[in-house]
CSV table of C-alpha atoms in Angstrom, one decimal:
chain,number,residue,atom,x,y,z
A,1,MET,CA,-35.3,18.0,-16.0
A,2,ILE,CA,-34.1,14.1,-16.5
A,3,GLU,CA,-31.4,12.8,-14.5
A,4,PRO,CA,-29.5,9.7,-14.5
A,5,THR,CA,-30.7,7.3,-12.3
A,6,CYS,CA,-27.9,4.7,-12.1
A,7,SER,CA,-24.2,4.9,-12.7
A,8,GLN,CA,-23.0,6.6,-16.0
A,9,ARG,CA,-19.9,4.2,-15.8
A,10,ASP,CA,-19.8,0.6,-17.6
A,11,ALA,CA,-20.2,-2.5,-15.4
A,12,ALA,CA,-16.5,-3.4,-15.7
A,13,SER,CA,-15.4,0.1,-14.3
A,14,VAL,CA,-17.8,0.3,-11.6
A,15,ILE,CA,-16.8,-3.4,-10.1
A,16,PHE,CA,-12.7,-2.8,-10.3
A,17,ASN,CA,-13.5,0.8,-9.1
A,18,LEU,CA,-9.9,2.0,-9.5
A,19,PRO,CA,-10.3,5.8,-9.1
A,20,ASP,CA,-10.0,7.8,-12.2
A,21,TYR,CA,-9.8,5.1,-14.1
A,22,HIS,CA,-11.9,3.3,-16.5
A,23,VAL,CA,-11.6,-0.6,-17.7
A,24,ILE,CA,-11.0,-1.2,-21.7
A,25,ASP,CA,-10.7,-4.4,-21.8
A,26,VAL,CA,-10.7,-7.8,-19.7
A,27,ILE,CA,-8.8,-11.2,-21.1
A,28,ASP,CA,-9.0,-14.6,-19.5
A,29,LEU,CA,-5.2,-15.5,-19.4
A,30,PRO,CA,-4.6,-19.4,-20.4
A,31,LEU,CA,-2.8,-20.2,-16.9
A,32,GLY,CA,-5.6,-18.5,-15.0
A,33,GLY,CA,-6.5,-15.0,-13.8
A,34,ARG,CA,-7.3,-12.0,-15.8
A,35,ARG,CA,-5.6,-9.4,-17.1
A,36,VAL,CA,-7.2,-5.9,-16.5
A,37,ILE,CA,-6.6,-3.3,-19.4
A,38,VAL,CA,-7.1,0.5,-17.9
A,39,GLN,CA,-6.9,4.0,-19.2
A,40,ALA,CA,-7.3,7.4,-17.2
A,41,ASP,CA,-10.8,9.1,-17.7
A,42,THR,CA,-9.0,12.4,-18.6
A,43,LEU,CA,-6.3,12.6,-21.2
A,44,GLY,CA,-4.9,16.4,-20.8
A,45,GLU,CA,-2.4,17.2,-18.2
A,46,GLY,CA,0.3,19.9,-17.3
A,47,CYS,CA,3.6,19.7,-18.3
A,48,PRO,CA,6.2,18.8,-15.1
A,49,ASP,CA,8.3,21.6,-16.1
A,50,CYS,CA,6.1,24.8,-17.4
A,51,GLY,CA,2.9,23.4,-16.6
A,52,VAL,CA,1.1,23.9,-19.9
A,53,VAL,CA,-1.9,21.6,-20.0
A,54,SER,CA,-1.5,19.6,-23.3
A,55,GLU,CA,-4.1,17.1,-25.1
A,56,ARG,CA,-1.4,16.1,-27.8
A,57,VAL,CA,-0.4,12.8,-28.1
A,58,HIS,CA,2.7,11.7,-29.2
A,59,ALA,CA,2.4,7.9,-28.3
A,60,TRP,CA,0.8,5.6,-26.5
A,61,CYS,CA,2.5,2.6,-24.1
A,62,ARG,CA,1.2,0.2,-21.3
A,63,GLN,CA,2.6,-0.3,-17.9
A,64,ARG,CA,2.1,-3.1,-15.6
A,65,VAL,CA,1.2,-2.6,-12.0
A,66,LYS,CA,0.3,-4.5,-9.1
A,67,ASP,CA,-3.0,-3.9,-7.8
A,68,LEU,CA,-5.5,-5.3,-4.8
A,69,PRO,CA,-6.9,-8.7,-5.4
A,70,HIS,CA,-10.1,-9.2,-6.9
A,71,ALA,CA,-11.3,-12.6,-6.6
A,72,GLY,CA,-8.2,-14.4,-7.8
A,73,GLY,CA,-5.3,-13.4,-9.6
A,74,VAL,CA,-5.5,-9.9,-11.4
A,75,GLU,CA,-2.8,-8.4,-13.6
A,76,VAL,CA,-3.5,-4.8,-14.2
A,77,VAL,CA,-2.1,-3.0,-17.4
A,78,VAL,CA,-2.2,0.7,-17.7
A,79,VAL,CA,-2.4,2.4,-20.9
A,80,LYS,CA,-1.3,5.9,-20.6
A,81,PRO,CA,-0.4,8.5,-23.5
A,82,ARG,CA,3.1,10.1,-24.2
A,83,LEU,CA,2.0,13.7,-24.5
A,84,VAL,CA,3.8,16.5,-26.6
A,85,CYS,CA,4.6,19.8,-24.5
A,86,ALA,CA,2.3,22.7,-26.1
A,87,GLU,CA,4.8,25.2,-25.0
A,88,ARG,CA,7.7,25.7,-27.7
A,89,ALA,CA,10.2,27.7,-25.3
A,90,CYS,CA,9.9,24.5,-22.9
A,91,PRO,CA,13.1,22.3,-22.9
A,92,ARG,CA,10.8,19.2,-22.2
A,93,ARG,CA,9.3,18.0,-25.2
A,94,THR,CA,7.6,15.2,-24.1
A,95,PHE,CA,6.1,13.4,-21.1
A,96,THR,CA,4.4,10.7,-19.8
A,97,GLN,CA,1.0,11.0,-17.9
A,98,THR,CA,0.7,10.4,-14.1
A,99,THR,CA,-2.1,10.3,-11.9
A,100,SER,CA,-2.7,9.8,-8.0
A,101,GLU,CA,-3.3,6.0,-8.3
A,102,VAL,CA,-0.2,5.4,-10.8
A,103,PRO,CA,2.7,8.0,-10.4
A,104,LEU,CA,5.5,8.2,-12.3
A,105,ARG,CA,7.5,4.9,-12.1
A,106,ALA,CA,5.0,3.2,-10.2
A,107,ARG,CA,5.1,-0.5,-9.7
A,108,CYS,CA,1.6,-0.8,-7.7
A,109,THR,CA,-1.7,1.2,-7.6
A,110,SER,CA,-1.6,3.9,-4.5
A,111,ARG,CA,-4.8,1.7,-3.2
A,112,LEU,CA,-2.7,-1.2,-3.1
A,113,ARG,CA,0.2,0.8,-0.6
A,114,ARG,CA,-3.1,2.0,1.2
A,115,GLY,CA,-4.1,-1.5,1.7
A,116,LEU,CA,-0.9,-2.8,2.8
A,117,LEU,CA,0.0,0.1,5.3
A,118,GLU,CA,-3.8,-0.5,6.9
A,119,ALA,CA,-2.8,-4.1,7.1
A,120,VAL,CA,0.5,-3.7,8.8
A,121,ILE,CA,-0.1,0.1,10.9
A,122,ASP,CA,-3.5,-0.3,12.1
A,123,HIS,CA,-3.9,-4.0,12.4
A,124,GLY,CA,-0.5,-5.3,13.2
A,125,ARG,CA,0.2,-7.5,10.9
A,126,PRO,CA,3.9,-8.8,10.3
A,127,VAL,CA,4.9,-7.2,6.7
A,128,ALA,CA,5.6,-10.9,5.0
A,129,GLY,CA,2.6,-12.2,5.5
A,130,VAL,CA,0.7,-9.0,4.2
A,131,ALA,CA,3.1,-8.8,1.2
A,132,ALA,CA,2.0,-12.6,0.6
A,133,GLY,CA,-1.8,-12.2,0.9
A,134,PHE,CA,-1.8,-9.4,-1.8
A,135,GLY,CA,0.6,-11.5,-4.0
A,136,GLY,CA,3.5,-8.9,-4.1
A,137,ALA,CA,6.8,-9.0,-3.0
A,138,TRP,CA,8.4,-8.7,0.8
A,139,TRP,CA,10.4,-5.6,-0.1
A,140,THR,CA,7.6,-3.4,-1.8
A,141,ALA,CA,5.6,-3.9,1.2
A,142,GLN,CA,8.6,-2.9,3.2
A,143,LYS,CA,9.7,0.0,1.8
A,144,THR,CA,6.3,1.1,1.6
A,145,VAL,CA,5.7,1.1,5.6
A,146,ASN,CA,9.3,2.2,5.9
A,147,ALA,CA,8.1,5.5,3.8
A,148,ALA,CA,4.9,5.6,6.0
A,149,VAL,CA,6.3,5.4,9.6
A,150,VAL,CA,8.8,8.4,8.9
A,151,VAL,CA,5.8,10.5,8.5
A,152,LEU,CA,3.6,9.1,11.8
A,153,PRO,CA,3.3,11.0,14.6
A,154,ASP,CA,5.8,10.0,17.8
A,155,VAL,CA,3.6,7.9,20.1
A,156,ASP,CA,4.3,9.9,22.6
A,157,ASP,CA,2.8,12.8,21.5
A,158,LEU,CA,-0.7,10.7,20.8
A,159,HIS,CA,-3.4,11.0,23.1
A,160,VAL,CA,-4.9,7.6,23.4
A,161,ARG,CA,-7.8,7.3,24.9
A,162,HIS,CA,-8.3,3.6,25.3
A,163,LEU,CA,-5.1,1.7,25.4
A,164,GLY,CA,-5.1,-2.1,24.4
A,165,ILE,CA,-2.2,-4.4,26.2
A,166,ASP,CA,-1.9,-8.0,25.0
A,167,GLU,CA,0.7,-10.8,25.6
A,168,HIS,CA,2.3,-12.7,22.7
A,169,ARG,CA,4.5,-16.3,23.2
A,170,TYR,CA,6.1,-16.2,20.3
A,171,ARG,CA,8.9,-19.4,21.1
A,172,ARG,CA,9.1,-22.0,23.4
A,173,VAL,CA,11.1,-22.0,26.6
A,174,ARG,CA,15.2,-21.3,26.3
A,175,TRP,CA,17.1,-22.5,29.4
A,176,PHE,CA,20.7,-20.7,29.3
A,177,ARG,CA,23.6,-21.0,32.2
A,178,ASP,CA,24.5,-18.3,34.3
A,179,PRO,CA,27.8,-16.7,33.9
A,180,ASP,CA,28.6,-16.0,37.5
A,181,THR,CA,26.5,-19.1,39.2
A,182,SER,CA,26.8,-21.4,36.5
A,183,ALA,CA,23.4,-22.2,37.5
A,184,TRP,CA,20.7,-23.4,34.4
A,185,ARG,CA,18.0,-20.2,34.2
A,186,ARG,CA,14.9,-20.8,32.6
A,187,VAL,CA,13.5,-18.0,30.3
A,188,GLU,CA,10.0,-17.6,29.1
A,189,PRO,CA,10.0,-15.8,26.0
A,190,TRP,CA,7.3,-13.5,26.6
A,191,MET,CA,6.3,-10.0,24.8
A,192,THR,CA,3.5,-7.1,25.3
A,193,THR,CA,2.2,-5.5,22.5
A,194,LEU,CA,0.5,-2.1,23.2
A,195,VAL,CA,-2.3,-1.1,21.0
A,196,ASN,CA,-4.4,2.2,20.4
A,197,THR,CA,-7.5,0.3,20.2
A,198,ALA,CA,-9.5,3.4,18.7
A,199,SER,CA,-7.6,2.9,15.5
A,200,GLY,CA,-5.6,-0.2,15.9
A,201,GLN,CA,-2.4,1.5,15.6
A,202,VAL,CA,0.5,-0.8,17.4
A,203,LEU,CA,2.2,1.9,19.5
A,204,GLY,CA,5.0,-0.5,20.9
A,205,VAL,CA,6.4,-3.6,21.7
A,206,VAL,CA,8.6,-4.4,25.2
A,207,ASP,CA,9.9,-7.5,26.5
A,208,GLY,CA,8.4,-9.5,29.2
A,209,ARG,CA,5.1,-9.6,30.2
A,210,ASN,CA,4.7,-8.4,33.8
A,211,SER,CA,4.1,-4.4,35.1
A,212,ALA,CA,7.5,-3.3,35.5
A,213,ALA,CA,8.1,-4.3,31.8
A,214,VAL,CA,5.0,-2.3,30.6
A,215,GLU,CA,5.8,0.3,32.8
A,216,GLY,CA,9.5,0.8,31.7
C-alpha cells in the first residue's frame, strides 16, 4: 500500500496553520502586511435550531477577524457559506457556518484569545501591553480575560507545590503628612506578587514587601 510521506495540505495552509481551515488566497496589501483569505475544510453543518445537517449553499459571505501576528501585519478574511436548512418544518430558513476557531459573530479567532489568556494569566503580563503586542484592542483582551477569570478555580483551593514570591516597586517614594502627629512619613510603594511556578499563574498581589503582608 502506498502511503503519503508528506502533508496533504498546501504550503500556505501548513504555514498559517489555522485549525479546520485552509488558505485559498493571499494578497500583499499596498500599505504593508498581507490579507489571508481562508475557508473551512468542511461545508456541511447542522442547523442550530433543528440539528439537520445541510450542505446546500444559499450565499457566500466574508467575515474579517483578528488573528495571531505572523511575521508582520496580517488581515484575515474568512469565506463562509450561508446554508439553507434541509428540514422544511424548521422555522429557520438559513444559517451561517460556524467553527470552534471562528464562532458566531466572532471578532477574532479562538487561538488569538488563547494566546491572550496565556500571556496574561500564565505569565502575568499587563492586559494593555498584551493587547498592543497582539495588535488588538484593549477592551477585546480585557473582555477575554474577564470571561476566563470567572471559570478559573479559586486560588485558595489550588494545591501549589512550588510558590514563587517576587517584589515589585511600582512607583517612586511618596511622602504624606500624618493627620495625628502632623509629621511627614515616607511611603515605600512596594507590592509582592505570588505565582504558581509550575504553571506561571499569578495567585495574588499584596501591598508591601514584608512577611506580614504575605502571611496576611
